[in-house]
Amino acid sequence: MSVSTNTVTSLPGPDPQASFRQERENQKFDPVQMHYFLEGSKARAEAIKRLTQQMERDPVLASDSSIYDLNKEQQRELTAVKINRMARYIENDDPKDFNLRMSLFGLFDPQVATRIGINLGLFLSCVRGNGTPEQIEYWTFNKETAGLKSIYGCFGMTELAHGSNVAGLETTATYDEATEEFVINTPHIGATKWWIGGAAHSSTHCSVYARLIVKGKDYGVKTFVVPLRDSNHDLMPGVTVGDIGAKMGRDGIDNGWIQFSDVRVPRFFMLQKFCKVSKEGKVTLPPLEQLSYSALLGGRVSMVLDSYRMSAKMSTIALRYAVARRQFKGSSSSDGKETQLINYPLHQRRLFPYLAQAYVLSAAALKVEHTIEQTLDDLDAAVASNDMPAIMRSIDGMKSLFIDSGSLKSTSTWLGAEAIDQCRQACGGHGYSSYSGFGKAYNDWVVQCTWEGDNNVLAMSVGKPIVRSISEVLDKGKKVRGSTSFLNHTKENLGETPVISNVSDLQDLKKILTAIEVLIMRLGADAVKTIKANGGNQDSVSPQLVVISKLKANHYALEEYIRRVDTHDNSELKPYLLSLGRLYAASMIIDRFAGDFLTYSVLSTKVVAENNSINLPKLCEEVRPHVITYTDSFQLSDMIINSAIGKFDGNVYENYFGIVKANNPPFKTKAPYSGSLEAMLNRPAKEERERFEKIGQAKQFLSKGL
Amino acid sequence: MSVSTNTVTSLPGPDPQASFRQERENQKFDPVQMHYFLEGSKARAEAIKRLTQQMERDPVLASDSSIYDLNKEQQRELTAVKINRMARYIENDDPKDFNLRMSLFGLFDPQVATRIGINLGLFLSCVRGNGTPEQIEYWTFNKETAGLKSIYGCFGMTELAHGSNVAGLETTATYDEATEEFVINTPHIGATKWWIGGAAHSSTHCSVYARLIVKGKDYGVKTFVVPLRDSNHDLMPGVTVGDIGAKMGRDGIDNGWIQFSDVRVPRFFMLQKFCKVSKEGKVTLPPLEQLSYSALLGGRVSMVLDSYRMSAKMSTIALRYAVARRQFKGSSSSDGKETQLINYPLHQRRLFPYLAQAYVLSAAALKVEHTIEQTLDDLDAAVASNDMPAIMRSIDGMKSLFIDSGSLKSTSTWLGAEAIDQCRQACGGHGYSSYSGFGKAYNDWVVQCTWEGDNNVLAMSVGKPIVRSISEVLDKGKKVRGSTSFLNHTKENLGETPVISNVSDLQDLKKILTAIEVLIMRLGADAVKTIKANGGNQDSVSPQLVVISKLKANHYALEEYIRRVDTHDNSELKPYLLSLGRLYAASMIIDRFAGDFLTYSVLSTKVVAENNSINLPKLCEEVRPHVITYTDSFQLSDMIINSAIGKFDGNVYENYFGIVKANNPPFKTKAPYSGSLEAMLNRPAKEERERFEKIGQAKQFLSKGL
């Protein structure tokens, strides 16, 4: 059974494809049906396939292993060429299709997705969220920005010395009544706009966050549209931009810095949906200023979707490799061959949680995506009709959305980063090859943990209102509405009564949900005490706030996953979905929050121990026979996977060797720098290079009389 | 107080240096004295300074921010040029100095260190560990390999389909009595030597791990010296090498693949310290084969030292940035300025454990470094004099060393990776800039978690003998010797009695050591039960084995740290060292093993809760005033730090902006690829590009009669 009949082999080599054939012959459910579940509908699943086919055939958009060999300049150029090509699709696509296209790009070439997303998602969201109807109409449609035409925007929020604290930004926009203009100025190095994606080489306009100064009074940070480049793509006077240079990843994005030296823009370039400045310099302050910070929400929500897709892609690669790879003759080796990695309990324990994570996060992503659309539409309608009760309802909705998107963004991007790293390690040495796909994925990914709301800052800002609600429920009997309404039951759930005291209860996902709720209550009530002991200082419990945020995100995801499994129309899938849900919950308890569950006696010691030694191994056994089907269900084609060791056919060694040889032809046996090495190896002896002047005759001669 | 008097500023900018001056004015202990402690002696600390000065002044060896902008080809070339330069130092250096030099290189340019280390550390270690005295003499000294001259070796162990399972390697070395030669052959693609550092372009020789086949009989894997290139650096016939291509990091290393197609080497090229093959093909098998696998031990030990240095460097950058950076007006803001990140409790909780980690790991690194030297010397002496009792003692020593180095290598490299990642995140967005130093550090580092003994495989292989010992102590009353002798007390420590039931006991580091010991015993005893229930299958408890290995490493490090603090001659440093030791232990309990300590009732619930809410915040407060002095104590010069935001002077914004501008001059305001973007933005309308053939007259004309 020699696999490589195309080359001479002295002995038969490994045949990983045989393992794949065997796994797929035993397929127990239909991956296409499962894909409908994961994407929420057959229509969306089919759209994804249709769009993928279009892109993998497109000569410009298609990606392959060669991207792993590009340097920064090549990545920058390729990304620009792809954006130019995408401009032809945006003219043709239904907007929903284009969004899906962007979501897929986020998975196989995230730099393209980001570079377009900054323009459509951040610049235009800022205009939409802060502009008058005319300003929105003009910059979005009249100027065809929404069609990647004429204007290309960037998002000028962050400064060198200010990121998370938007209210502390220092760029100034001083109103000059004489000319009816704003003067935009960078007062010092710390206020240099920094990290601005697209600024270095792409953007024509920037939505600048700057302090509004009128008649010497500082009205705080507002937004202004400031042109950076003219239609000939030359820099405007007074505008300095530079390239921020090399980054850990996403080198294809031209992040830049911007300094404004008294750049003047007309009064009507200030976005004035809320705050208005009249000709004469009369400032009307917004009644609902909090509504003006919604530009980042859409991005946060889409990162949850990215986290699902990335977890799916990474676990697919690592699980396929684990099926293909054999190492050591373990206890489950029966056929004389070495054991497949996938059959080692440790390997299952390491990888299956990330597979389950992809499934659970898909539910959360779909829900929060739907919620933001609904909430923003409701708000727009309420503001347009000036319906105050509806506006207040919308504000409640926004508050819930802030908590949900903030906890989900931070938690899911952390989980995504962990999935990439752990899946890489599970592929051993080969995980370190660029061609396996993990390195670039990680480097491109991890910025999600610090951008558009640093994860720790976000998590704290989610934890704070939750703890405040707990305090108000306990001290004032206040009623909480929205996604944290379970907090109303805090009082009766304090103490040390375990929610789960029998390991078999872990089969019941709803019980686990209750356990998470009770843990949040007890942890939060404890935090309330500590805050009081620290004179009301919430920072004193900041590590606990982060834990609460993570628990909240897990609760959201698991709750929606359960709901979707319960209500899904294909009941044949249900047992396979439940196994993954239980595995996700069980490993979350052990790997992430065991200390917390035990400290607050939400689970008994016995349950935690048996979860680890009995329940989790049992769940891994349940999942094991279906790993290939579970991963095939993500329906990720080889172009999207783009991994030498993770292709559909499982022929890992031939695929990997083939890519290595194609991308690094062995014909040139000497490196261009071989001369340095040869000069070193063949150098004359030290004494000779020292002109023999420390030894022999020289030594005798020189040391005379010394 | 305008800082930037060199440029025009409209308003005063941030003055981070003022914060540094203030911290250093309040310095409470001498960082130079602390450095002596960290390096184990004044002599070694001073040698490090002397060597650093030499290297930072050397025109070839010195590094700066430009390395963050190099592509793979440039990194490869630069690395080769630096190796050539290092060859001049190795001729001059005392061997101890050269080792220190390599250790420092591991910190500021690890690719150079690795590429030399493969030759001196792996190839020559293999020759030393497996060769006859003549073979050692010849390849190490006669051929001047040890002086980076004439011969350059690589280490041919791993194959495409085999990494961790060395005994399963498939390259063959078949003895041909007729010519007294071995025929080296790669029988199929899976046996292609893979990941071989230095093979692609550098090495002249390879220590090949291959199956010894004599007269049709397979004697298992032995080692052979096989020339790859002649003295003209041309490939030998039958030898194919190729470049493995792009990697997640360390692109400056020319990892390669090798295929041997019936390459013949003389009989005396087989390394025959243990196993011997006579002219006639008589094979004498080694009496102590386990001694032949020591080549990797040295590398594992040096990775513990690397982990200390890397944790030191990363925490220095992140803590300096935290002192410089201000964000939000938190509760500790008194002067009207925003609060320094360093003064936020969460930021302290996130970063201080990595500072403490560096201190604690330094102790472990020094001890295990000393132990391996001692053990290998003892073994060599014992083998040379054929002193069997001494050999058996050495084998015991080797077994302890295997456990200690295996648990430390895996645990400390994981901790190192975590330190880099967490320190990067603590610097927010700026951590993602290449010039901050985190990205390259991470990408270069994480291979340490999978190479030279995959961390999970190593951790399991450490956990197994520990659990076996526990089983033997419990069932057979066996006595354990060496570093796990505390296991002899397993029986009396089972049950649920807490070792620590009062939070104040956490001040006593020896009590914490006992707590770790008892946790290992209880966890191990539980594992013994599970193994029995699973028919003796140790794989069934593999996740627990990994936890045991991590606990063992923490125990080793903390025990040695306590010993060194207790016996250090400068008693003024002691309180500062104890704070860090306690902080390390306290955060280890909460962040890594809280679930385990509680599940096995080693600590009471109350202690864990109070550790989190009282003890850890208190320790953070103790450490806070000295962070700059603690980090200055690592005595890392700006060249070694090589971070735009982590320099000694704390002038983060000017330094960072300066590097960005120098490495990416803003003069060229259009990118080379600007044409693609301009073509997109200024493209004619879609209808025009579609030749108006879907609308207007064409539409009317074409749709006639349809």
PDB file of C-alpha atoms in Angstrom, chain B residues 6 80 114 166 260 265 276 281 308 375 410 417 458 476 510 514 526 604 614-615 647 670 696:
ATOM      1  CA  ASN B   6      12.587  71.372  19.828  1.00  0.00           C
ATOM      2  CA  ALA B  80      24.709  34.826   8.935  1.00  0.00           C
ATOM      3  CA  THR B 114      19.681  29.428  18.005  1.00  0.00           C
ATOM      4  CA  VAL B 166      12.289   9.436  18.576  1.00  0.00           C
ATOM      5  CA  PHE B 260      19.107  10.957   1.772  1.00  0.00           C
ATOM      6  CA  VAL B 265      29.404   7.047   5.066  1.00  0.00           C
ATOM      7  CA  LYS B 276      29.168  -0.596  18.408  1.00  0.00           C
ATOM      8  CA  GLY B 281      28.715  -6.452  11.283  1.00  0.00           C
ATOM      9  CA  TYR B 308      13.714  34.269  33.266  1.00  0.00           C
ATOM     10  CA  THR B 375      25.333  15.576  36.781  1.00  0.00           C
ATOM     11  CA  SER B 410       7.525  23.134  29.733  1.00  0.00           C
ATOM     12  CA  ALA B 417       4.808  33.020  26.302  1.00  0.00           C
ATOM     13  CA  LEU B 458       7.147  16.520  28.285  1.00  0.00           C
ATOM     14  CA  LYS B 476       4.224  -0.967  48.291  1.00  0.00           C
ATOM     15  CA  LYS B 510       7.318  27.351  53.242  1.00  0.00           C
ATOM     16  CA  THR B 514       3.917  22.261  51.663  1.00  0.00           C
ATOM     17  CA  ASP B 526      -6.711  10.438  42.814  1.00  0.00           C
ATOM     18  CA  SER B 604      -9.920  26.485  52.528  1.00  0.00           C
ATOM     19  CA  ILE B 614      -7.182  41.051  50.584  1.00  0.00           C
ATOM     20  CA  ASN B 615      -3.804  39.368  50.313  1.00  0.00           C
ATOM     21  CA  LYS B 647      13.539  52.681  27.147  1.00  0.00           C
ATOM     22  CA  LYS B 670       1.969  58.383  -1.905  1.00  0.00           C
ATOM     23  CA  GLY B 696     -31.359  53.632 -22.221  1.00  0.00           C
TER      24      GLY B 696
END
